[in-house]
């Protein structure tokens, strides 16, 4: 049948019940390629046929929705066609038109000439006029219904109209388009008026006048309504419309342009949450970002320094500031030394570092702020350290120092006399590094020969902020694990007693207490894995490791107070209770402190039961708590650790005495009969107890005033606003980050908390939804860079969720295809490639401390979730084993040669138990050519030939959707996927694509 016109083609499709994609294919066959669908008025023709009856034709409406999603018709033509419908009495037709507007009103865009952009603005103005007329008609019907006693139908339609109005006008971009349309019509009207003698030059445009009249009419109708919600919603829409003519007079804050927010966020994330991590994973991650985004080396190094100075300025006082100082002045120079090995030559990298410092010196406000925070010339310290590491020549160092010195003469100086005597942290940290080495050597000596001398060293470490300085320096230089191991050995040494005098017993008690408190402080500040990661290879389990694993409260770890670890030998518990209750003070000679720490929980339970049953008075409780904390503070720490677990299990009316006992143990003992360094030990104890009790105090709404510790309060604690849904918090904080253009330290901690609370799928899915809402190309690109850096909080788990759940859901659900249109579809493809590459390159490494706090997905879960057919060979295995005989699979001779080069032994190393390979091989990607990446079980070579670190057996290709289910919008994203994959490769490590679209 030869189709004569557009109407006949639509009627034929309706009669033969074509599906939407069949209709699109046949329409392209029937009509020549020369004329566009807008010229043929396809949108208007479809709407005209769909709205003939009292209710819309669903099949023809599906054709229109498909045309919109596949960009066959422009948004302006659809809006213009909608604005021509004026029979507002047909509720179902009006509802269908509102639903169509809802598909794209928050992501309006157009491609083509300037006339088409102006056409979109005019069409949106007409659509706004139509929405106001529809709202006014619905309000009039509601008023008539109220008078007749049947308000339900009119109220529902009015609510829908106001909802669409609010959604359309809430977008600043849409209001700007309306403003452009108003100015365009005013300009056209003015030119016509001047042509007639200027009589109409100052008259308002007819369209805007009609909108204002509709607004006045709507206000008069709604003024008599009793529904305050609808009236408030209408007033808000009216305010937005009236603000459109004054948009140019209102100053809107511009987006802050930052160079490379991904580099900035990766460095900030590492310095904030992973100071103890090894440098090599950070180097590889930074090199991958540099390669994926094609960042020049000088600007790359500059962005690293900028992130370091911003981190210094933002860091909380106390331990947080010391951590950032150590990260900036000790760890980052080591990172640059390793980055130097990836450059083409030492001379080139040295010149790039020098150029980066030249750029950095131009950021005078940033450097001045950092100098003011640290009370020193930070740049000078940094230049000296880089020169020491061979990153700068002597001439460059002197030249840069001179320039900064000249700039500092005009910088604001600190006038306070108090600050003049404060030693700057950068200098203290740099001096602490060799001290750490000396202490490690001292700790290697035989403790039994000179315990008094060792006690003197430990006493100096406790004074002031010396301990935190030494720990920060050890963490930044990779020595913290050795540091902790030495103190575990020292603590274990004190548990083996022999015949001893009173003095020797007091020294042993102090060594036990100080080492115990230091290890607790290290675990709370840097994570328990620092202590547990290097377990004793001899099979002996030390006391502190046992206690920390079973009895110490940590973030994300809930303890059972009735666990057998809290119920040791009952005979020893009775002896300890009697000792605490009857003695004026604990005897030190022959005291087994580790046994006392293990038994104190059961003893506290007995004492608490006696107090609650009236056997013991409060004065007796005070005496017992004084005995517990009088000699060694570690007993108080162990007692509070159990009390925290116990309080969690009690009802609100049962917690008072337990919390009161915690309050008694937290305060210092004012007595002259205490051991050496008591005040210093109480400072560390108070800090440990504050961290232990933070969660339970928040849950019970209880306040305990801990003694002034001299340390910082818990930084980044309780950041989420109360009584607010976490989804709102997530969207708001991401919007703020996107507006600023970079992620700050506080935002990183909020994202980490939300990831922990909501789970990986909830976190990733909601952030991907925010990405798909963006309509401007520059915004989507920035969102991808920021999302990648946010996903680094737990890249491997996020990648599994993104590739295994979220992407297949978007690709297989036709109702979501419109969200994959360019530019967000392209951005999502790029983000998926970046995440996949990063996850593959780092999955063999150890999870960082921030990731270990969350429960990891078990491999068996993915095996059950994504089963493989044992009767069929793996799709990825079939793909890799394809040779030149399968010419349809490979797209180029290069690809064929690489596939042919995969030997049987290499194919044997493919680890199909790996969760990421499991996801990619599952039926979520239905075709055998849909594999994205392949992860062999073999470890990458220790010295890669390029910065990719990818063995040649790794392949890359996009997950191709089938032709029958792929909208035209995803083809753009498909192309971007391939380009992103190519951009992430280098000449010595090609990553072939197995199939082209």
Coordinates of C-alpha atoms in Angstrom, one line a residue, residues 193 239 343 388 583 720:
X193 CA 5.6 49.4 16.1
X239 CA 5.3 34.4 42.2
X343 CA 57.0 10.0 33.5
X388 CA 65.1 16.8 49.5
X583 CA 40.2 -2.8 99.6
X720 CA 23.2 14.5 59.4

